[in-house]
Amino acid sequence: NDAVHVRLTAAVLQRLAETGLRTEDDRVRRGVEFLARTVGDRNDDVPLVTACAVAGAAGALLPDDHALRREIERRIRVRQRDEVTRGPLHDTAAALGALTDLGHACVQAQRAARHLVAALERDPDAFVNGRTTHDGGPGLSPDTLDPTAAARRSAQVLRRHAALAAQVTELRS
């Protein structure tokens, strides 16, 4: 499955970036080239979970003006603009996480964060739905059934967004 391969590649690249490797390393460079070929050059709709995985790798490895980073950000922003209040909450959390990975504490990210918090205040069980998530299954499987994954992921994303927004606020002061 091509989408699974893309998500796994993006996850590996993000982990390699966390260890200090950059695009100067030929393995990382080839991985980024693969993502650019399979995601950046596609004209069809990339699934949100795949776009968010690529955003994590792009945010960790690529400069702001890189074509893949700009394209994946554009795709997430378009989807987020269209679905922030109608789409599933786990999609909103994923998009917020992707924008945060890309270093954005923009209006769209703030709107998504407010939407998630309001949803949690209205219905604390809204995130516990036992769906298949793409946060890592056993072994090399990218999928697992975890009824708490959406809630945990949303909490992590909201914390990261708050920290990024606080940094931006400090820089403006």
CSV table of C-alpha atoms in Angstrom, one decimal:
chain,number,residue,atom,x,y,z
A,1,ASN,CA,0.0,0.0,0.0
A,2,ASP,CA,1.6,3.3,-1.1
A,3,ALA,CA,-0.1,5.4,1.6
A,4,VAL,CA,1.3,3.1,4.3
A,5,HIS,CA,4.8,3.2,2.7
A,6,VAL,CA,4.6,7.1,2.6
A,7,ARG,CA,3.5,7.3,6.3
A,8,LEU,CA,6.3,4.9,7.4
A,9,THR,CA,8.9,6.8,5.4
A,10,ALA,CA,7.8,10.1,6.9
A,11,ALA,CA,7.8,8.7,10.4
A,12,VAL,CA,11.3,7.3,9.9
A,13,LEU,CA,12.6,10.6,8.5
A,14,GLN,CA,11.1,12.5,11.4
A,15,ARG,CA,12.8,10.2,13.9
A,16,LEU,CA,16.1,10.5,12.0
A,17,ALA,CA,15.8,14.3,12.2
A,18,GLU,CA,15.3,14.0,15.9
A,19,THR,CA,18.6,12.1,16.1
A,20,GLY,CA,20.4,15.0,14.2
A,21,LEU,CA,20.5,13.7,10.7
A,22,ARG,CA,19.7,16.2,7.9
A,23,THR,CA,19.1,16.2,4.2
A,24,GLU,CA,22.9,16.2,3.7
A,25,ASP,CA,22.8,12.5,4.6
A,26,ASP,CA,22.1,10.6,1.4
A,27,ARG,CA,19.5,8.2,3.1
A,28,VAL,CA,17.5,11.2,4.4
A,29,ARG,CA,17.8,13.0,1.0
A,30,ARG,CA,16.5,9.9,-0.8
A,31,GLY,CA,13.6,9.6,1.6
A,32,VAL,CA,12.7,13.2,1.1
A,33,GLU,CA,12.9,12.7,-2.7
A,34,PHE,CA,10.6,9.7,-2.4
A,35,LEU,CA,8.0,11.8,-0.4
A,36,ALA,CA,8.2,14.6,-3.0
A,37,ARG,CA,7.6,12.1,-5.8
A,38,THR,CA,4.8,10.3,-4.2
A,39,VAL,CA,3.0,13.1,-2.4
A,40,GLY,CA,4.3,16.5,-3.6
A,41,ASP,CA,3.8,15.8,-7.3
A,42,ARG,CA,0.4,14.2,-7.0
A,43,ASN,CA,-2.6,16.1,-8.3
A,44,ASP,CA,-5.2,14.0,-6.5
A,45,ASP,CA,-6.2,14.3,-2.9
A,46,VAL,CA,-3.7,13.0,-0.4
A,47,PRO,CA,-5.4,11.5,2.7
A,48,LEU,CA,-5.2,13.8,5.7
A,49,VAL,CA,-3.3,11.2,7.8
A,50,THR,CA,-0.7,10.9,5.1
A,51,ALA,CA,-0.4,14.6,4.6
A,52,CYS,CA,0.1,15.1,8.4
A,53,ALA,CA,2.8,12.4,8.5
A,54,VAL,CA,4.6,14.1,5.7
A,55,ALA,CA,4.2,17.5,7.4
A,56,GLY,CA,6.0,16.1,10.5
A,57,ALA,CA,9.0,15.0,8.4
A,58,ALA,CA,9.0,18.3,6.4
A,59,GLY,CA,8.8,20.4,9.5
A,60,ALA,CA,11.7,18.5,11.0
A,61,LEU,CA,13.9,18.5,7.9
A,62,LEU,CA,13.1,21.1,5.3
A,63,PRO,CA,13.4,24.9,5.1
A,64,ASP,CA,10.3,27.0,4.9
A,65,ASP,CA,10.7,27.6,1.2
A,66,HIS,CA,11.1,24.0,0.2
A,67,ALA,CA,8.5,22.9,-2.5
A,68,LEU,CA,7.4,19.8,-0.6
A,69,ARG,CA,6.9,21.7,2.6
A,70,ARG,CA,4.9,24.4,0.9
A,71,GLU,CA,2.8,21.9,-1.0
A,72,ILE,CA,1.9,19.8,2.0
A,73,GLU,CA,1.1,22.9,4.1
A,74,ARG,CA,-1.2,24.2,1.3
A,75,ARG,CA,-3.0,20.9,1.2
A,76,ILE,CA,-3.5,20.8,4.9
A,77,ARG,CA,-4.6,24.4,5.1
A,78,VAL,CA,-7.2,24.0,2.3
A,79,ARG,CA,-8.6,20.9,4.0
A,80,GLN,CA,-8.6,22.5,7.4
A,81,ARG,CA,-10.3,25.7,6.1
A,82,ASP,CA,-13.1,23.5,4.6
A,83,GLU,CA,-13.6,21.1,7.4
A,84,VAL,CA,-12.6,22.7,10.8
A,85,THR,CA,-16.1,22.7,12.2
A,86,ARG,CA,-17.6,19.8,10.2
A,87,GLY,CA,-14.9,17.2,10.1
A,88,PRO,CA,-14.2,14.6,12.7
A,89,LEU,CA,-12.4,15.8,15.7
A,90,HIS,CA,-9.5,13.5,15.2
A,91,ASP,CA,-8.9,15.0,11.8
A,92,THR,CA,-8.9,18.5,13.3
A,93,ALA,CA,-6.4,17.4,15.9
A,94,ALA,CA,-4.2,15.8,13.2
A,95,ALA,CA,-4.3,19.0,11.1
A,96,LEU,CA,-3.5,21.1,14.1
A,97,GLY,CA,-0.6,18.8,14.9
A,98,ALA,CA,0.7,19.1,11.3
A,99,LEU,CA,0.5,22.9,11.3
A,100,THR,CA,2.3,22.9,14.7
A,101,ASP,CA,5.0,20.5,13.2
A,102,LEU,CA,5.4,23.0,10.4
A,103,GLY,CA,5.9,25.8,13.0
A,104,HIS,CA,2.7,27.7,12.6
A,105,ALA,CA,0.7,29.3,15.4
A,106,CYS,CA,-1.6,31.0,12.8
A,107,VAL,CA,-5.2,31.8,12.8
A,108,GLN,CA,-6.2,28.5,11.3
A,109,ALA,CA,-4.3,26.6,14.0
A,110,GLN,CA,-5.8,28.8,16.8
A,111,ARG,CA,-9.3,28.2,15.4
A,112,ALA,CA,-8.7,24.4,15.3
A,113,ALA,CA,-7.4,24.5,18.9
A,114,ARG,CA,-10.4,26.5,20.1
A,115,HIS,CA,-12.7,24.0,18.2
A,116,LEU,CA,-11.0,21.0,19.9
A,117,VAL,CA,-11.2,22.6,23.4
A,118,ALA,CA,-14.9,23.5,22.9
A,119,ALA,CA,-15.7,20.0,21.7
A,120,LEU,CA,-14.0,18.5,24.8
A,121,GLU,CA,-15.9,20.9,27.1
A,122,ARG,CA,-19.2,19.9,25.5
A,123,ASP,CA,-18.5,16.2,25.4
A,124,PRO,CA,-15.5,14.8,27.2
A,125,ASP,CA,-16.1,11.3,25.6
A,126,ALA,CA,-16.1,12.8,22.0
A,127,PHE,CA,-12.6,11.5,21.3
A,128,VAL,CA,-13.0,8.0,22.7
A,129,ASN,CA,-14.4,6.1,19.8
A,130,GLY,CA,-12.2,3.0,19.3
A,131,ARG,CA,-11.3,3.8,15.8
A,132,THR,CA,-8.3,2.6,13.9
A,133,THR,CA,-5.5,5.2,14.3
A,134,HIS,CA,-2.3,5.7,12.4
A,135,ASP,CA,-0.1,6.4,15.5
A,136,GLY,CA,1.8,3.2,15.3
A,137,GLY,CA,0.8,-0.4,15.7
A,138,PRO,CA,2.9,-3.4,16.7
A,139,GLY,CA,6.0,-4.0,14.7
A,140,LEU,CA,6.0,-2.2,11.3
A,141,SER,CA,2.2,-1.9,11.1
A,142,PRO,CA,1.2,1.8,11.0
A,143,ASP,CA,-2.4,0.9,12.2
A,144,THR,CA,-3.7,-0.1,15.6
A,145,LEU,CA,-7.0,-0.1,17.4
A,146,ASP,CA,-6.8,2.1,20.4
A,147,PRO,CA,-9.9,3.7,21.9
A,148,THR,CA,-7.8,6.3,23.7
A,149,ALA,CA,-5.4,7.3,20.9
A,150,ALA,CA,-7.5,10.2,19.6
A,151,ALA,CA,-7.8,11.7,23.1
A,152,ARG,CA,-4.1,11.3,23.8
A,153,ARG,CA,-3.1,12.7,20.4
A,154,SER,CA,-5.4,15.7,20.8
A,155,ALA,CA,-4.0,16.5,24.3
A,156,GLN,CA,-0.4,16.2,23.0
A,157,VAL,CA,-1.3,18.5,20.0
A,158,LEU,CA,-3.0,21.1,22.2
A,159,ARG,CA,0.0,21.2,24.5
A,160,ARG,CA,2.5,21.6,21.6
A,161,HIS,CA,0.3,24.3,20.0
A,162,ALA,CA,0.1,26.2,23.3
A,163,ALA,CA,3.9,26.0,23.7
A,164,LEU,CA,4.4,27.3,20.1
A,165,ALA,CA,1.8,30.1,20.6
A,166,ALA,CA,3.6,31.1,23.8
A,167,GLN,CA,6.9,31.3,22.0
A,168,VAL,CA,5.4,33.4,19.2
A,169,THR,CA,3.8,35.7,21.8
A,170,GLU,CA,7.2,36.1,23.6
A,171,LEU,CA,8.9,37.0,20.3
A,172,ARG,CA,6.3,39.7,19.6
A,173,SER,CA,6.7,41.2,23.1
